[in-house]
XYZ file of C-alpha atoms in Angstrom:
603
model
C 28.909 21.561 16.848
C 30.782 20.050 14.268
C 29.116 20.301 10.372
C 28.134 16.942 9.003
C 30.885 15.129 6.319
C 29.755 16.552 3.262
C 28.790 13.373 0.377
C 32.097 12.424 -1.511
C 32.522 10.746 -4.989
C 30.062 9.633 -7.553
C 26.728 8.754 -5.983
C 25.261 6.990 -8.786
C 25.442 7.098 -12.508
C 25.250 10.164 -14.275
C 25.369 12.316 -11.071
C 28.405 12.935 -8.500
C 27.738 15.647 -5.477
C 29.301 19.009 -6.690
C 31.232 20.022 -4.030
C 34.317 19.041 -1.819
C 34.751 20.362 1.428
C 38.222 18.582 1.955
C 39.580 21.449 1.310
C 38.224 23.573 3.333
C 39.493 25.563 6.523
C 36.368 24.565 8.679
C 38.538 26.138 11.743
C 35.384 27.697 13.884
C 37.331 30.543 15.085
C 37.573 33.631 13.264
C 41.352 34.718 13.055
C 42.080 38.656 14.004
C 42.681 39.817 10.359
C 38.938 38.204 10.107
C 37.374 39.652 13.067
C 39.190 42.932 12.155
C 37.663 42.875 8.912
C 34.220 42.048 9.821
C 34.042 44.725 12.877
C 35.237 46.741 10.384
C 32.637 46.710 7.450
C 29.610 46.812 9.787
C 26.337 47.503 8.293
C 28.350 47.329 4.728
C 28.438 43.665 4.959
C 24.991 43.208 4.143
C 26.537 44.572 0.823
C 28.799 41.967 -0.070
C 29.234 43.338 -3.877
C 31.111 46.603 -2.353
C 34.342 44.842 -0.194
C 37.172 45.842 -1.128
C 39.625 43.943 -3.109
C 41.918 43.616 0.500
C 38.597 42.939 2.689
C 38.005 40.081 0.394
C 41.402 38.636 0.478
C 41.690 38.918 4.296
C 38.138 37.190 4.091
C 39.314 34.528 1.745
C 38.769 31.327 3.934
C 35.032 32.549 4.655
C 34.216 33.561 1.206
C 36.046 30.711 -0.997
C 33.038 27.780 0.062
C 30.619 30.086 -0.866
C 31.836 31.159 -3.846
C 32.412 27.493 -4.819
C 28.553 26.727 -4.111
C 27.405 29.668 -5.724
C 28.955 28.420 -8.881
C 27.343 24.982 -8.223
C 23.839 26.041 -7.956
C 21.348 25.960 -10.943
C 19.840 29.127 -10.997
C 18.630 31.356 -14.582
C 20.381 34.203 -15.218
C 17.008 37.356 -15.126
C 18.854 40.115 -15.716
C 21.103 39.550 -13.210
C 19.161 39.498 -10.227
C 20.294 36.107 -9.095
C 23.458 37.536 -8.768
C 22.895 40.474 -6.415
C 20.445 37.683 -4.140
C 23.920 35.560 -3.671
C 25.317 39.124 -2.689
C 23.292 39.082 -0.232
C 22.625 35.487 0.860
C 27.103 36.216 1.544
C 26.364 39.549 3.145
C 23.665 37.717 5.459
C 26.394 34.779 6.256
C 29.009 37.058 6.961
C 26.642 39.582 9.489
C 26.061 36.336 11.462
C 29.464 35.162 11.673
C 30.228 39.394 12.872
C 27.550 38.946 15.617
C 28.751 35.369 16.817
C 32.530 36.031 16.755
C 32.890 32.354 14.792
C 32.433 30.841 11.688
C 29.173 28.916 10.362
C 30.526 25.890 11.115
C 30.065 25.617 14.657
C 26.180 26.625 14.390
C 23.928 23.686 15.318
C 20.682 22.836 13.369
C 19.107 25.549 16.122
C 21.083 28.464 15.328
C 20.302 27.548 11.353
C 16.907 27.338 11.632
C 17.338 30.961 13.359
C 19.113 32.094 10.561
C 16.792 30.773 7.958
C 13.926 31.622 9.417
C 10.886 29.073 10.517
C 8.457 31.142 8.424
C 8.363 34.135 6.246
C 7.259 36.344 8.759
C 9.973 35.522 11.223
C 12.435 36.156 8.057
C 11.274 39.954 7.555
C 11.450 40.466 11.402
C 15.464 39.410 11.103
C 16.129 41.194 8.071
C 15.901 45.139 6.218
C 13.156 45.572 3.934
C 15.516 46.003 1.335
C 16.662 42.390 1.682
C 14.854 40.012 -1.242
C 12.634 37.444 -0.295
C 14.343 35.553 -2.395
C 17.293 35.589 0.095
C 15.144 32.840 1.973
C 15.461 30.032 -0.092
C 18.610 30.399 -1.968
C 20.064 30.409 2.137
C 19.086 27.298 2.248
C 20.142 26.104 -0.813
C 23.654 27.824 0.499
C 23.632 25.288 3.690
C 22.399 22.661 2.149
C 25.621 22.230 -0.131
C 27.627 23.655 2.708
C 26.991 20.288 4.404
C 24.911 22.344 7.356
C 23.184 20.375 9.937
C 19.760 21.910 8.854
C 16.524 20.703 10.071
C 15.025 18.923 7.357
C 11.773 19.958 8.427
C 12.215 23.023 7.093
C 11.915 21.536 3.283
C 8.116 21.431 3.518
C 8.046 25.487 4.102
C 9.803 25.853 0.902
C 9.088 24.833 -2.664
C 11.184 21.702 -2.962
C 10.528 20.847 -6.509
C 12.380 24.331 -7.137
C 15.106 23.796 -4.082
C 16.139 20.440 -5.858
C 16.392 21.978 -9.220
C 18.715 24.188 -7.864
C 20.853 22.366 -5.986
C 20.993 19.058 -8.510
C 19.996 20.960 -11.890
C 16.954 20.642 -13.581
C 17.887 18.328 -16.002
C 18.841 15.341 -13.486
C 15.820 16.336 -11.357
C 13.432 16.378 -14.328
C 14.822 12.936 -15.388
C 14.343 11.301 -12.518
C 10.929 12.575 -11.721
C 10.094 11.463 -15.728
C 11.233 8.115 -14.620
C 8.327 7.509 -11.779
C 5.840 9.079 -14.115
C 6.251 7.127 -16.643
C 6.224 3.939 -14.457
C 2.653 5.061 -13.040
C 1.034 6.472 -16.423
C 1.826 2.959 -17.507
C 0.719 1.447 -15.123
C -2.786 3.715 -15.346
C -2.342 6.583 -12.972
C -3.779 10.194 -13.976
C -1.051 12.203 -12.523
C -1.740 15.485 -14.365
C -4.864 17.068 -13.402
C -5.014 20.734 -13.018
C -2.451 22.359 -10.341
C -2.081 18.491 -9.231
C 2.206 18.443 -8.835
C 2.028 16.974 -5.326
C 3.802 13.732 -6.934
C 6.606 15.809 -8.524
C 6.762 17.844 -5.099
C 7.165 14.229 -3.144
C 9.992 13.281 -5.069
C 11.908 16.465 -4.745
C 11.645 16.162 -0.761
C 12.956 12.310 -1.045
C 15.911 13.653 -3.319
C 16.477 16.610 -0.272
C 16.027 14.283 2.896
C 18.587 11.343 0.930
C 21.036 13.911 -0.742
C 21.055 12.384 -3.838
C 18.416 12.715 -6.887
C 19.042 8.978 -8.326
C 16.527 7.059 -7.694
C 18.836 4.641 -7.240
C 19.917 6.284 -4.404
C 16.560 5.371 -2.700
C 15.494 2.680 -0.401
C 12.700 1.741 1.946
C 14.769 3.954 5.312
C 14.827 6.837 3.303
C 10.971 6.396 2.427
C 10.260 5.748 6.240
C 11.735 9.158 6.675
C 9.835 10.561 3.896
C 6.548 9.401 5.740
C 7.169 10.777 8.720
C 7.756 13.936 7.780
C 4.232 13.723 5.858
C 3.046 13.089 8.775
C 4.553 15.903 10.918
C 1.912 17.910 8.583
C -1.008 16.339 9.538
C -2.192 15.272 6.573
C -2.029 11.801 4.541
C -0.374 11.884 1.289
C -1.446 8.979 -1.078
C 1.399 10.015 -3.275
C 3.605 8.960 -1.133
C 1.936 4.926 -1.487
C 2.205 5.699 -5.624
C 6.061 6.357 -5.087
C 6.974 2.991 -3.280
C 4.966 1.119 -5.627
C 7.284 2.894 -8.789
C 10.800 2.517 -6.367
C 9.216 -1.341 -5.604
C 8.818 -1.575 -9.158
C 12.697 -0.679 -9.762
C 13.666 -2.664 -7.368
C 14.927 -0.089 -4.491
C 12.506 -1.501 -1.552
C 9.285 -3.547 -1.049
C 5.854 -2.800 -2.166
C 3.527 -0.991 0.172
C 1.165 -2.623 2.264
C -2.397 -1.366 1.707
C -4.119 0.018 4.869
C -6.883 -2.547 4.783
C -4.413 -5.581 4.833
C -2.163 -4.027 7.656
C -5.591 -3.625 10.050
C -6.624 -7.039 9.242
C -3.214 -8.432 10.069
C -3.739 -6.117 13.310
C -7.204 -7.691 14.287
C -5.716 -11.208 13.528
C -3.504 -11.259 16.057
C -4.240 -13.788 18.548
C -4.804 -12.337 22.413
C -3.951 -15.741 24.806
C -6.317 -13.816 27.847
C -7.549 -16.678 30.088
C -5.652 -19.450 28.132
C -2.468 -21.458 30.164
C 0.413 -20.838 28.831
C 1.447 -24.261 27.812
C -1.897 -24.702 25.762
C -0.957 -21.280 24.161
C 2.448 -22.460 23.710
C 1.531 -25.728 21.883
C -1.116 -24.012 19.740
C 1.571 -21.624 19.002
C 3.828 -24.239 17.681
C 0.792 -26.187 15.956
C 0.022 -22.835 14.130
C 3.436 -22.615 12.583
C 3.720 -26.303 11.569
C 0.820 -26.699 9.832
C -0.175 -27.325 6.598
C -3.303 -25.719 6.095
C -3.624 -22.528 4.148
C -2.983 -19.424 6.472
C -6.697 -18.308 6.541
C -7.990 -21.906 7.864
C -5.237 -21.685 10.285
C -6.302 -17.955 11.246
C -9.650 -20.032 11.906
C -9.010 -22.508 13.485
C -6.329 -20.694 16.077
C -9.776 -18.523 17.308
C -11.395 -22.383 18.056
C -8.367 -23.439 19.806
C -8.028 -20.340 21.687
C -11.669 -20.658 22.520
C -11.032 -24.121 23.782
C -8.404 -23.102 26.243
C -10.543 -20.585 27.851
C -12.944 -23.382 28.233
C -9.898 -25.345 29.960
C -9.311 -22.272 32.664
C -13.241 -21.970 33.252
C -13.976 -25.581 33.435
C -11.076 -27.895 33.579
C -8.078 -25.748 35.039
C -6.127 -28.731 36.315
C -6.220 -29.885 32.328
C -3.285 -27.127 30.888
C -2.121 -29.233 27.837
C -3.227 -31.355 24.700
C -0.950 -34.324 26.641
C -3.128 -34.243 29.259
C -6.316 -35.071 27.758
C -8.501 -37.875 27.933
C -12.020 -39.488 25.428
C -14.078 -37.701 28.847
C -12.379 -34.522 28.726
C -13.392 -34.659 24.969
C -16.668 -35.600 25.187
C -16.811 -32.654 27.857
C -15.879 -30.672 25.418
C -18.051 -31.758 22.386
C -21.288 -31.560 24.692
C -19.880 -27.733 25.819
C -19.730 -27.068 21.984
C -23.384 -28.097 21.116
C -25.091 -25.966 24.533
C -22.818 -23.342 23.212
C -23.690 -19.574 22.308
C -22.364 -16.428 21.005
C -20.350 -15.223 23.190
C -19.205 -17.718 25.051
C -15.075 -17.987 26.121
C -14.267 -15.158 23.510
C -11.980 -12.707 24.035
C -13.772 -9.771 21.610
C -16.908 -8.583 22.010
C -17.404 -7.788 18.663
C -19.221 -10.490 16.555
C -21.704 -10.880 13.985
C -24.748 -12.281 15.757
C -26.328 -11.389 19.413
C -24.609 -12.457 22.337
C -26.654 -14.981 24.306
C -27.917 -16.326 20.989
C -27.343 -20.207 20.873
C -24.653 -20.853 18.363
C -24.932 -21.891 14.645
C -24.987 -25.112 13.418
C -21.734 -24.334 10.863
C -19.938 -22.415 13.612
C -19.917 -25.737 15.910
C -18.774 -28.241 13.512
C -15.837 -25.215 12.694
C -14.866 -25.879 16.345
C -14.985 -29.283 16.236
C -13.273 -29.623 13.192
C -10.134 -27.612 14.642
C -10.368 -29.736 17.518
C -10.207 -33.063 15.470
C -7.415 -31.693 12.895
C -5.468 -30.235 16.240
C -5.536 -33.209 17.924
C -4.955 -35.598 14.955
C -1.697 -33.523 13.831
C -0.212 -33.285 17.679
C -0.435 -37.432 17.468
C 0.827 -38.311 14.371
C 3.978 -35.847 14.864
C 4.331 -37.535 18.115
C 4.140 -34.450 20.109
C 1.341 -36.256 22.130
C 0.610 -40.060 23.035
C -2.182 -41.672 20.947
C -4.755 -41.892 23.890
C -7.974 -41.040 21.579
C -9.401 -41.202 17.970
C -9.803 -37.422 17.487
C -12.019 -38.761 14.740
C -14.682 -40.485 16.765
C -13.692 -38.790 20.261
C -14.569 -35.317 18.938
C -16.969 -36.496 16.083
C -20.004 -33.963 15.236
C -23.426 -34.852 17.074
C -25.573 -36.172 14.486
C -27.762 -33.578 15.664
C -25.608 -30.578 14.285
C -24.904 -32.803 11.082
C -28.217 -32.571 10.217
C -28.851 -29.109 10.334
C -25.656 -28.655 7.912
C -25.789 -28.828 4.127
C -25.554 -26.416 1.098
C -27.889 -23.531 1.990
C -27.980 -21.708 -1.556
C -29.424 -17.886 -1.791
C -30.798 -18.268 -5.498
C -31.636 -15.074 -6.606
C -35.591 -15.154 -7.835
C -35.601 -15.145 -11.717
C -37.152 -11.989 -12.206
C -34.853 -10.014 -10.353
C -32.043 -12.028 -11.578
C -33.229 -10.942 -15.149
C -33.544 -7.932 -14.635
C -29.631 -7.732 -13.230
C -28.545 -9.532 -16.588
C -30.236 -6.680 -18.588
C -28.823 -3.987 -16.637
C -25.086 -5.431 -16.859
C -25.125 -6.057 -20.774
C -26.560 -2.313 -20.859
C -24.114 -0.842 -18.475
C -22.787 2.712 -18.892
C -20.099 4.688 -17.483
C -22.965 7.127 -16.180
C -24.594 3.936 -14.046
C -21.286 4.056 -12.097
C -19.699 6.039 -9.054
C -16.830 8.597 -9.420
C -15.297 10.751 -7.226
C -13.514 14.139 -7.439
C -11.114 12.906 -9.579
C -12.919 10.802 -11.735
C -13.959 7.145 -11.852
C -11.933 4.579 -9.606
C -11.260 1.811 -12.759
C -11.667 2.924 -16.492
C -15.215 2.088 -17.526
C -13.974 -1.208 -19.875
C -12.663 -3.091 -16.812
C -15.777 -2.177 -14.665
C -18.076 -3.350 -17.016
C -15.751 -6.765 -18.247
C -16.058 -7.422 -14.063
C -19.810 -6.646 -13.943
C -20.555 -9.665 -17.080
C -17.583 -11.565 -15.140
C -19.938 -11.976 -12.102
C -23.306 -12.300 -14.566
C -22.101 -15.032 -16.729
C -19.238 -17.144 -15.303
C -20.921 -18.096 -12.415
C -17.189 -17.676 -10.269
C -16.122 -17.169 -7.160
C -14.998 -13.435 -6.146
C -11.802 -14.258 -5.766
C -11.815 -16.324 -9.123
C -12.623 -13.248 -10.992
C -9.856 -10.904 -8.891
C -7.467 -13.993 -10.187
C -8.112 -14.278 -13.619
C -5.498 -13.743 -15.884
C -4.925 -11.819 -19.295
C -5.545 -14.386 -21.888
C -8.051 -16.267 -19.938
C -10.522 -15.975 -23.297
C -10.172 -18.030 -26.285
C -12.678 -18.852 -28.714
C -13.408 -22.310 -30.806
C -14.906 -23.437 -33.743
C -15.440 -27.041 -34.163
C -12.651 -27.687 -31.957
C -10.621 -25.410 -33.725
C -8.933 -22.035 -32.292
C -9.885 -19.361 -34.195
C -9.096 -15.549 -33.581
C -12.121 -13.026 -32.242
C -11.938 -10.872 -35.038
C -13.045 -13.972 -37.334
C -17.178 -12.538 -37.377
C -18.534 -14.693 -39.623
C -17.329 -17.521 -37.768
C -18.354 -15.381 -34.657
C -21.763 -15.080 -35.600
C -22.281 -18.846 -35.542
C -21.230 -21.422 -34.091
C -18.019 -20.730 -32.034
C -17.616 -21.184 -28.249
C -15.912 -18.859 -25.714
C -13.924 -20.730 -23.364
C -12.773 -18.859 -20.006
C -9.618 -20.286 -18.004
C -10.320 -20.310 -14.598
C -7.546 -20.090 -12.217
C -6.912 -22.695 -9.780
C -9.021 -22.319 -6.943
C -10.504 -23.294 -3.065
C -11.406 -26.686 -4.161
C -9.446 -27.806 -7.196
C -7.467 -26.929 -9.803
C -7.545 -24.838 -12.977
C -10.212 -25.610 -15.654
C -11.474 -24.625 -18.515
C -15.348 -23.971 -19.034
C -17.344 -22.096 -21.914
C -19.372 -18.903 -21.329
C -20.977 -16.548 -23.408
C -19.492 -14.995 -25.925
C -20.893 -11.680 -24.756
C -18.494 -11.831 -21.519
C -15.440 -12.870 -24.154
C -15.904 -10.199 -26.344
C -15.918 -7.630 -22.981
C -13.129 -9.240 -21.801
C -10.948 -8.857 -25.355
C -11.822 -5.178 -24.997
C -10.298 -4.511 -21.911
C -7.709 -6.866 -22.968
C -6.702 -4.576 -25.235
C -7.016 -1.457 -23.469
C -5.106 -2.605 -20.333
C -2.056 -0.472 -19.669
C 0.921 -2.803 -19.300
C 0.918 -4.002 -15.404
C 3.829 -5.219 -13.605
C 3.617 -9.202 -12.703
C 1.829 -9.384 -9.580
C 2.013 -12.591 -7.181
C -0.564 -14.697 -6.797
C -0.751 -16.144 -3.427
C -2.785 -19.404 -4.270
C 0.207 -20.509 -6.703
C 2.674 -18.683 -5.294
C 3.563 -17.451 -9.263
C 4.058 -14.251 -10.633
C 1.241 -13.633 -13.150
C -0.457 -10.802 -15.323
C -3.709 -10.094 -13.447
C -6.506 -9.225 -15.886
C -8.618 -7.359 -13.664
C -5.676 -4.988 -12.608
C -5.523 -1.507 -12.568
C -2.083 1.102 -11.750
C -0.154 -2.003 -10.516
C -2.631 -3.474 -8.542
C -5.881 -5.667 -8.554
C -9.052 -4.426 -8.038
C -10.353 -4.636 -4.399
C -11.552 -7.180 -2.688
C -14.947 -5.578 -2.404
C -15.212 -4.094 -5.855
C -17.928 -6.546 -6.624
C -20.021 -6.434 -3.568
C -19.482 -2.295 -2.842
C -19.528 -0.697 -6.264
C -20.673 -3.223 -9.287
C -23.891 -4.950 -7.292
C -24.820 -1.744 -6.315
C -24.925 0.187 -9.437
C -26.294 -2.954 -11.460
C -29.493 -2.970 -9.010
C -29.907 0.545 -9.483
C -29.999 0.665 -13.088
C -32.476 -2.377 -12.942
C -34.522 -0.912 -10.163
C -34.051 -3.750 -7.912
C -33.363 -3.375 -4.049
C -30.104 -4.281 -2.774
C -32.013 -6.775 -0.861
C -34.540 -9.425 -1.077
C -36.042 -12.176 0.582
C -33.208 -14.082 1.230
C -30.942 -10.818 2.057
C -28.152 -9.029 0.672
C -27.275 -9.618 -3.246
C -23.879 -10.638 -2.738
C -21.033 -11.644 -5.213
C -21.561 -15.623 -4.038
C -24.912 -15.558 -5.183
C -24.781 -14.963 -8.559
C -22.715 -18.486 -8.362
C -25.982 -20.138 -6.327
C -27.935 -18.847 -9.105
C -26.190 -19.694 -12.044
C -25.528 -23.372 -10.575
C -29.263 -23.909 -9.617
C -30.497 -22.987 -12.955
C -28.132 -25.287 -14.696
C -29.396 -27.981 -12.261
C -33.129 -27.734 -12.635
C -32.693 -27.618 -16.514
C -34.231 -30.089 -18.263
C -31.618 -29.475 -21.088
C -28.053 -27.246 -20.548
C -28.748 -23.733 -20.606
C -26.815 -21.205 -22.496
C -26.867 -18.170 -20.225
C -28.219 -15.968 -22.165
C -30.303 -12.981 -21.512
C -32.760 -11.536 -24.209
């Protein structure tokens, strides 16, 4: 087997592979001077150091490469004793090539692996006790710049923070590694905890697996390669998400996709079981022309899937939107209201019981795909105008009536007691885990009196950006460390991002959220501009946190829970779970049963 082209010219800036093996004799055959030589020596091989001045000439071919990589590699000088390891890291080489009648060049990854040894213990099985255990290593280091076709899984039974040092120098290595550091301190990452270097030890194997140690050098293949390897170990390395974010951030591949987000794109995709294939088809098409926001469309897709099943089960001869008619749609709106859970679905999982009529909210969903289905196939002409989608599939009054706002207002005592437990909030009231809290305590609490006193949506909050506070006096802007002016009469405005039903606006608050907010304003490491997906703009996230927002469930998993613990309030009441979306019902029901406009405030 022929050894792989060793890496030729300057790789990158500031670094150029040390080697070249164009010069080389890579001739697999040992010649007869060279087998005469080797046969020779014997056991004396082992023993490089001791050859004779004519055994080393009549070995030149074999021992010029490695004395070229010996020179290359970055290795201490204690005492010496690095030099009589390469003595025998050659001796080792040159047994082998004795035993196999042929140079190291014709070995295949196998026959390397042999040689290096798949563990320690298979190592001192091969070799005399005499022989370091620092041999190990440094061999590989040896057919690593040799260009050997070594298994790369081999790296993770070695140190490869120390293997990269040695083969690209310490300095390079330590640069480079400083580099994505830097990026995620920045960005808020702890990286340094005690005996923690499982970062460091990540980057290392990327520089091994891509032959380079420039970052530069790196792209999203090479990190694909990185993760299956991880994986070959059997266990999950969240360093390895912390890298691509930092390489993202430089610009060498995409940003990772977080687990959550990759299993709800899995359980979003649509499963056409029981649906013709030219309903499918159409939907299909309907999906990716429309102009609805992707979630509605999500929605709506289920309904129309739904009604297609309905089609096989009760109108098979019907197989497209062309062929429908005002009966088949009146079939259809009097299948919707008898409906119940359950019924045409292709999962069986589902929030309610099965057999369970139907709410009134989830009909008029499926009637209002039908209607915006139908009205977009006939005004882009795909179908003839044979029906008002508006008045063919129109909501029973019956359904209409059972729709309307349906607001969970927390009771006021409860609700009061929440208040007092978020403006008294400590860093003790919240969860942490083995290596310490998940947000620094500033943002938690600046989210906590987010969701107490601005009265917005969940997502609102995730979207607000820095600078969203600014204070007035009189109609005037003045700064927040003006406290006399403070202390009287100034209002706290809060921008709120544009959101599900309009678009940005500006609305005052209490002064007691602003003044949260400024302080983790101005302890917020600098974050990279994230997009946000409404706008489609790149913006500086307030809530954000080592290059990414806080979760979606922050709110509802971690801040309700430890708020209604401190104020020794169940989770749950009357109306059922304290949820983000009803402090908003609350806030907005006590504005309008005021006699006068309230302030918000809690004393």
């Amino acid at each position: 087997m022929t050894a792989p082209a060793l890496p030729a010219g300057n790789t990158g800036p500031g670094w150029v592979w040390p080697l070249d093996g164009a010069s080389w004799d890579r001739e697999p055959q040992l010649s007869a001077d060279e087998r005469a030589v080797l046969v020779q020596t014997g056991p004396r091989l082992l023993h490089s150091s001791r050859l004779a001045r004519t055994e080393r000439s009549a070995l030149a071919r074999l021992l010029g490469p490695l004395e070229q990589v010996r020179s290359c590699l970055w290795i201490p000088d204690k005492a010496g004793h690095h030099r009589w390891v390469d003595y025998q890291v050659v001796g080792i080489l040159l047994a082998r090539t004795a035993e196999a009648e042929s140079t190291w060049w014709s070995r295949d990854t196998t026959a390397w692996t042999r040689l290096i040894g798949p563990n320690a213990q298979e190592w001192s099985r091969q070799w005399p006790a005499q022989t370091s255990p620092a041999c190990r290593p440094r061999l590989l280091a040896y057919a690593y710049l040799l260009g050997a076709p070594v298994d790369e899984t081999l790296f993770l039974r070695f140190e490869r923070l120390r293997l990269a040092r040695t083969v690209f120098g310490p300095e390079i290595v330590d640069r480079e590694v400083d580099t994505v550091y830097g990026l995620l301190r920045g960005w808020g990452y702890r990286l340094e905890t005690a005996g923690n270097h499982a970062l460091r030890t990540l980057i290392a194997h990327a520089m091994l697996l891509n032959r380079s140690p420039l970052l530069a050098d790196m792209d999203a293949a090479l990190l694909e390669r990185l993760r299956q390897a991880v994986r070959s170990t059997g266990r999950a390395s969240g360093d390895l998400h912390s890298l691509q974010r930092a390489l993202a951030a430089l610009g060498r591949c995409e940003p990772p996709v977080a687990r959550n987000e990759t299993l709800l794109s899995e359980l979003r995709v649509q499963r056409w079981t029981d649906v013709a294939a030219p309903w499918a088809e159409i939907v299909s098409r309907w999906f990716d022309n429309s102009m609805l926001s992707r979630n509605v469309r999500l929605a709506y897709r289920q309904d129309l899937a739904r009604m297609g099943r309905w089609l096989t089960a009760e109108q098979p001869q019907i197989t497209e939107p062309a062929q429908w008619t005002r009966a088949t749609c009146a079939a259809w709106v009097a299948t919707v209201d008898r409906m119940r859970i359950g019924d045409y679905v292709e999962r069986t999982a589902t929030r309610g019981v099965f057999g369970d009529p139907m709410s009134a909210s989830a009909k008029n969903s499926a009637l209002t795909a039908s209607r915006a289905f139908f009205r977009d196939l006939q005004e882009w002409e795909w179908i003839p105008r044979r029906f008002d989608p508006g008045r063919a599939l129109e909501t029973p009054r019956s359904v209409r009536t059972l729709l309307g706002p349906n607001p969970r207002v927390i009771a006021d005592g409860v609700w009061a007691k929440l208040l007092w437990a978020g403006i008294n909030l400590t860093a003790e009231d919240l969860p942490t885990t083995s290596s310490g809290p998940r947000y620094p305590f500033e943002l938690s609490r600046a989210v906590a009196l987010t969701w107490l006193f601005s009265g917005q949506r969940s997502d609102e909050i995730r979207r607000l950006r820095t600078g969203c506070i600014r204070w007035q006096h009189d109609g005037t802007a003045v700064s927040p460390d003006a406290a006399d002016v403070l202390a009287r009469d100034t209002v706290c405005l809060l921008d709120v991002p544009a959101h599900k039903t309009g678009t940005s606006f500006t609305k005052p608050v209490d002064p007691l959220l602003g003044q949260d907010i400024e302080v983790w304003q101005s302890l917020r490491p600098e974050q990279p501009l994230m997009l946000d997906a409404k706008t489609g703009e790149r913006v500086a996230f307030l809530f954000a946190h080592r290059a990414k927002r806080v979760s979606k469930d922050y709110i509802n998993r971690t801040i309700i829970p430890a708020l209604c613990t401190k104020a020794g309030v169940p989770a749950r009441d009357v109306r059922g779970k304290i949820t983000s979306h009803r402090a908003r019902s609350t806030i907005a029901s006590q504005l309008y049963n005021a006699k006068e406009p309230m302030t918000e405030q809690c004393s």
